[in-house]
Amino acid sequence: MRLSLRFVLPLMLVLAGIAYSISPLVDQMTLRWFVRDLDIRSSLIANTIQEPLQEQLAAGKKAKIGEFFTRITQDERLYAVGYCASPQVKAVASRSLPEEIGCADLGRWELPGDHLLASAQGPLHVAVKAMTSEAAPAGKLVLIHDMSFVTRRSEETKRYVFYLFMGLAVVVSLITVIIAQLSWRGWMAGMRSLLRGEGLLRQPAAGSQPALPEFKPIARDLQLLIRELEAETRARDESQITWTPEALRAILHGELRGEDVIVVSNREPYIHQRRGDHIDVQRPASGLVTALEPIMRACSGTWIAHGSGSADREVVDKHDRIAVPPETPAYKIRRVWLTPEEEAGYYYGFSNEGLWPLCHIAHVRPIFRSGDWAQYVAVNRKFAKAVVSESKTKDPIVLVQDYHFALLPKMIREELPEATVITFWHIPWPNPESFAICPWGEEVIAGMLGSSILGFHTQFHCNNFVDTVDRLLEARVDRESFNVSYGGKLTAVRRYPISIAWPPEHEMVQKEVPTCRADIRQKEGLPAEHKCGIGVDRLDYTKGIVERFHAIERLLELNPEWVGRFTFIQIAAPTRSGIDEYQHHEAQVRAMATRINGRFERRGPPPIVLKVEHHEPSEVYEYFRAADFCFVSSLHDGMNLVAKEFVAARDDERGVLILSQFTGAARELPEALIVNPYDADQCAAALHMALTMPDTEQRDRMRLMRGLVAEFNVFRWAGRMLLDAAAMRRRNRLVGSGGARTA
Ligand code: G6P
């Protein structure tokens, strides 16, 4: 508004000045026009009255001529008319002929000029016309017009010209102000979107302001500059980022601009089970699911997984999709259905009897059957089709999870060559000699090399993988950059240690630690001051549960004072029970607990409480908070998230973590009591130490571990992978525009 006034007022003043200064010109012009008009008019009147005048003259009626002239001058403009027969006689005229006009000096009115007479009556126009008709007598007619109307007209014209200029000023000002406002807004919007790094180069969203074409070149340059600056700042400041779901979401939106994110895993994050006439929603005991669930909540993508629940088919829509989490839907699951044969060959067979023991050094012999392999290939192909049908763009970001899908990256790349495939291998990778026993080893690693990025938990597993590629395939391995070039494509092999969400959900830790301690002891029938240890695992032979029980037995042998004063609660989620090895393992664990309890039970509560059943995460957290220590004794484990969950659960900074040296977690949590699970005596000593550790030492160790898990949380795990993927996509676009594509 202020801008408009500042602009409109001066403009109006200038135009008013112009209008004022041109008014004499207007006067002159109008005068000239009217004089010319009156000359013509006078000639016309003179011609018209010649004939009646002749008749009157012939009749010699001079008085009648005067009346005739007076009648003519009734016309509002014609002021007077006279007739001079010769210069010597007096004019015969209407009554109003001014005295200044006489027949003797008519000559001066015939000279060129404007023939104006300023009389007492006002301005007059004098025209002298000689009689031209042959029949008419010689002589001259004098025609005098009143010019006062000219002054009136001239005033009116000047007024109109003034109004016209003022109107013009207003219109010009308004148009100028509107254009200025629009341009200003356009510039501001342009600058804003430039600073946000969006908008100008892409098609505008429906309903939004269209991109201004004149901004495009400058926008492109600015965007590039801003991105480079951001990337540099990020590289420098990454250690400063506090990794939260919001930070992850910001990275997804900022770096990947809300691109299509698809997760593929065998296990689904929510399983619908029919129980009589109602349907239960279960969250599976899987570290992978625990890690990915918060990420999917943050980025609202699609999670493709095997629909394994008994009521899974009943709840999906016609595209086999369902929005989850059930309470607050944030992303969707696309369920893939498998026949019993497919499940037997792909899941139980090649994945869990072949690859699982092959990759874990747990001294269980892998089993390879060609029928299982065929199903594994077919099911990977089925999931590849699901990825293609779920991707909204030709270059989605696909996060492929785990050993169930070794062939999927290559299959996706064949269908969607521009996709960015990030594969994460959640289990260890063995050394080349161990891996070489797999009959389809080459196909497995060639399939994995379809990935743009291939992640493992530890550098040791990255090294093993790269060594295996070097040994089995015709591929170029760059050990400095850890890139593998195979079939003209690059795969970056990187270490991304997985973690858990931090801070843990409020509901998980809202019950006070003393209340958890009291409630759990009461629930398990244990005295209030009883010492308790906790173990939480799937009932899997890699978890070292048998070795753990051995260690407890050894503790009670070596330190009998704990008999009757200490109980170890083992929560064991049933898993893969269709496999013989798992059935034997469960039987062995159950028998061992019974034997040890039988040996020491006489003197009070049992040393081992074995709970073979599924527990929801909130229940598990209650046990963590109630325990004096947590024992993780895996024989081999990619990471082991139970260790990190125990640390997260202990906001009271108490509790001791005993951790197997064969877990990925041991590399990140050296403040835990690190043990070799095969060494029962060492483990027993660690158990005794945990039971007797002073509070201050517990606090010091726990504080350090909590600091690490808080910083290296699951949002960082995902964020790092996605940032690397974004950088790779940027590089590929750059290289792609100039020719060859790399990864
Ligand atoms: C491990 C694997 C996961 C798997 C989980 C549970 O953590 O890395 O991929 O989901 O075990 O096993 P299950 O066979 O029940 O999915």
PDB file of C-alpha atoms in Angstrom, residues 419-525:
ATOM      1  CA  ALA A 419      16.733 -48.220  -9.224  1.00  0.00           C
ATOM      2  CA  THR A 420      19.086 -47.714  -6.289  1.00  0.00           C
ATOM      3  CA  VAL A 421      19.264 -51.065  -4.517  1.00  0.00           C
ATOM      4  CA  ILE A 422      20.634 -51.063  -0.976  1.00  0.00           C
ATOM      5  CA  THR A 423      21.062 -54.595   0.333  1.00  0.00           C
ATOM      6  CA  PHE A 424      21.711 -55.195   3.992  1.00  0.00           C
ATOM      7  CA  TRP A 425      22.999 -58.576   5.106  1.00  0.00           C
ATOM      8  CA  HIS A 426      21.889 -58.885   8.734  1.00  0.00           C
ATOM      9  CA  ILE A 427      23.934 -61.985   9.505  1.00  0.00           C
ATOM     10  CA  PRO A 428      27.706 -62.561   9.416  1.00  0.00           C
ATOM     11  CA  TRP A 429      29.591 -63.301   6.194  1.00  0.00           C
ATOM     12  CA  PRO A 430      31.994 -66.242   6.470  1.00  0.00           C
ATOM     13  CA  ASN A 431      35.523 -66.515   5.129  1.00  0.00           C
ATOM     14  CA  PRO A 432      35.958 -67.645   1.473  1.00  0.00           C
ATOM     15  CA  GLU A 433      36.851 -71.242   2.401  1.00  0.00           C
ATOM     16  CA  SER A 434      33.678 -71.705   4.421  1.00  0.00           C
ATOM     17  CA  PHE A 435      31.499 -70.016   1.807  1.00  0.00           C
ATOM     18  CA  ALA A 436      32.958 -72.042  -1.038  1.00  0.00           C
ATOM     19  CA  ILE A 437      31.042 -75.146   0.060  1.00  0.00           C
ATOM     20  CA  CYS A 438      27.781 -73.596  -1.216  1.00  0.00           C
ATOM     21  CA  PRO A 439      27.024 -75.267  -4.592  1.00  0.00           C
ATOM     22  CA  TRP A 440      25.449 -72.041  -5.907  1.00  0.00           C
ATOM     23  CA  GLY A 441      27.935 -69.701  -4.288  1.00  0.00           C
ATOM     24  CA  GLU A 442      28.749 -67.852  -7.514  1.00  0.00           C
ATOM     25  CA  GLU A 443      25.076 -67.200  -8.297  1.00  0.00           C
ATOM     26  CA  VAL A 444      24.525 -65.978  -4.722  1.00  0.00           C
ATOM     27  CA  ILE A 445      27.293 -63.380  -4.805  1.00  0.00           C
ATOM     28  CA  ALA A 446      26.546 -62.361  -8.417  1.00  0.00           C
ATOM     29  CA  GLY A 447      22.947 -61.763  -7.290  1.00  0.00           C
ATOM     30  CA  MET A 448      24.113 -59.638  -4.350  1.00  0.00           C
ATOM     31  CA  LEU A 449      26.359 -57.605  -6.657  1.00  0.00           C
ATOM     32  CA  GLY A 450      23.219 -56.312  -8.355  1.00  0.00           C
ATOM     33  CA  SER A 451      23.112 -53.934  -5.356  1.00  0.00           C
ATOM     34  CA  SER A 452      24.295 -50.342  -5.553  1.00  0.00           C
ATOM     35  CA  ILE A 453      25.299 -50.549  -1.898  1.00  0.00           C
ATOM     36  CA  LEU A 454      25.864 -53.739   0.047  1.00  0.00           C
ATOM     37  CA  GLY A 455      25.983 -53.373   3.825  1.00  0.00           C
ATOM     38  CA  PHE A 456      27.260 -55.546   6.651  1.00  0.00           C
ATOM     39  CA  HIS A 457      27.426 -54.870  10.393  1.00  0.00           C
ATOM     40  CA  THR A 458      31.210 -55.029  10.730  1.00  0.00           C
ATOM     41  CA  GLN A 459      34.308 -54.330   8.674  1.00  0.00           C
ATOM     42  CA  PHE A 460      35.334 -57.930   9.291  1.00  0.00           C
ATOM     43  CA  HIS A 461      32.249 -59.157   7.382  1.00  0.00           C
ATOM     44  CA  CYS A 462      32.919 -56.635   4.572  1.00  0.00           C
ATOM     45  CA  ASN A 463      36.461 -58.009   4.281  1.00  0.00           C
ATOM     46  CA  ASN A 464      35.195 -61.583   4.197  1.00  0.00           C
ATOM     47  CA  PHE A 465      32.714 -60.728   1.445  1.00  0.00           C
ATOM     48  CA  VAL A 466      35.248 -58.920  -0.710  1.00  0.00           C
ATOM     49  CA  ASP A 467      37.700 -61.840  -0.270  1.00  0.00           C
ATOM     50  CA  THR A 468      34.951 -64.248  -1.322  1.00  0.00           C
ATOM     51  CA  VAL A 469      34.173 -62.224  -4.466  1.00  0.00           C
ATOM     52  CA  ASP A 470      37.860 -62.093  -5.289  1.00  0.00           C
ATOM     53  CA  ARG A 471      38.102 -65.843  -4.926  1.00  0.00           C
ATOM     54  CA  LEU A 472      34.915 -66.911  -6.756  1.00  0.00           C
ATOM     55  CA  LEU A 473      34.126 -64.340  -9.455  1.00  0.00           C
ATOM     56  CA  GLU A 474      35.798 -62.574 -12.358  1.00  0.00           C
ATOM     57  CA  ALA A 475      35.337 -59.212 -10.686  1.00  0.00           C
ATOM     58  CA  ARG A 476      37.543 -56.203 -10.000  1.00  0.00           C
ATOM     59  CA  VAL A 477      37.918 -55.487  -6.315  1.00  0.00           C
ATOM     60  CA  ASP A 478      39.245 -52.124  -5.194  1.00  0.00           C
ATOM     61  CA  ARG A 479      40.429 -52.626  -1.634  1.00  0.00           C
ATOM     62  CA  GLU A 480      41.022 -48.964  -1.027  1.00  0.00           C
ATOM     63  CA  SER A 481      37.519 -47.762  -1.833  1.00  0.00           C
ATOM     64  CA  PHE A 482      35.864 -51.116  -1.115  1.00  0.00           C
ATOM     65  CA  ASN A 483      34.052 -51.035  -4.433  1.00  0.00           C
ATOM     66  CA  VAL A 484      33.489 -54.157  -6.476  1.00  0.00           C
ATOM     67  CA  SER A 485      33.124 -53.852 -10.229  1.00  0.00           C
ATOM     68  CA  TYR A 486      31.245 -56.732 -11.795  1.00  0.00           C
ATOM     69  CA  GLY A 487      29.565 -56.911 -15.217  1.00  0.00           C
ATOM     70  CA  GLY A 488      30.241 -53.179 -15.773  1.00  0.00           C
ATOM     71  CA  LYS A 489      28.466 -52.177 -12.536  1.00  0.00           C
ATOM     72  CA  LEU A 490      29.872 -50.927  -9.265  1.00  0.00           C
ATOM     73  CA  THR A 491      28.794 -52.129  -5.853  1.00  0.00           C
ATOM     74  CA  ALA A 492      29.966 -50.222  -2.795  1.00  0.00           C
ATOM     75  CA  VAL A 493      30.604 -52.644   0.096  1.00  0.00           C
ATOM     76  CA  ARG A 494      30.145 -50.730   3.334  1.00  0.00           C
ATOM     77  CA  ARG A 495      29.897 -51.206   7.082  1.00  0.00           C
ATOM     78  CA  TYR A 496      26.681 -49.950   8.689  1.00  0.00           C
ATOM     79  CA  PRO A 497      26.350 -51.201  12.285  1.00  0.00           C
ATOM     80  CA  ILE A 498      22.645 -51.658  12.949  1.00  0.00           C
ATOM     81  CA  SER A 499      21.049 -50.393  16.122  1.00  0.00           C
ATOM     82  CA  ILE A 500      17.759 -49.639  17.842  1.00  0.00           C
ATOM     83  CA  ALA A 501      15.440 -46.628  18.070  1.00  0.00           C
ATOM     84  CA  TRP A 502      16.629 -44.028  20.592  1.00  0.00           C
ATOM     85  CA  PRO A 503      15.159 -42.917  22.875  1.00  0.00           C
ATOM     86  CA  PRO A 504      12.954 -45.994  23.408  1.00  0.00           C
ATOM     87  CA  GLU A 505       9.206 -45.432  23.207  1.00  0.00           C
ATOM     88  CA  HIS A 506       7.856 -43.821  26.354  1.00  0.00           C
ATOM     89  CA  GLU A 507       5.469 -46.703  27.139  1.00  0.00           C
ATOM     90  CA  MET A 508       8.401 -49.133  27.272  1.00  0.00           C
ATOM     91  CA  VAL A 509      10.115 -47.332  30.128  1.00  0.00           C
ATOM     92  CA  GLN A 510       7.283 -45.607  31.911  1.00  0.00           C
ATOM     93  CA  LYS A 511       6.971 -48.232  34.684  1.00  0.00           C
ATOM     94  CA  GLU A 512       9.556 -47.393  37.341  1.00  0.00           C
ATOM     95  CA  VAL A 513      12.491 -49.812  37.758  1.00  0.00           C
ATOM     96  CA  PRO A 514      11.675 -50.692  41.432  1.00  0.00           C
ATOM     97  CA  THR A 515       8.095 -51.486  40.387  1.00  0.00           C
ATOM     98  CA  CYS A 516       9.349 -53.691  37.530  1.00  0.00           C
ATOM     99  CA  ARG A 517      11.701 -55.481  39.943  1.00  0.00           C
ATOM    100  CA  ALA A 518       8.920 -56.132  42.453  1.00  0.00           C
ATOM    101  CA  ASP A 519       6.302 -57.125  39.840  1.00  0.00           C
ATOM    102  CA  ILE A 520       8.534 -59.565  37.952  1.00  0.00           C
ATOM    103  CA  ARG A 521       9.769 -61.238  41.141  1.00  0.00           C
ATOM    104  CA  GLN A 522       6.216 -61.605  42.337  1.00  0.00           C
ATOM    105  CA  LYS A 523       5.095 -62.948  38.957  1.00  0.00           C
ATOM    106  CA  GLU A 524       7.885 -65.566  38.915  1.00  0.00           C
ATOM    107  CA  GLY A 525       7.340 -66.539  42.580  1.00  0.00           C
TER     108      GLY A 525
END
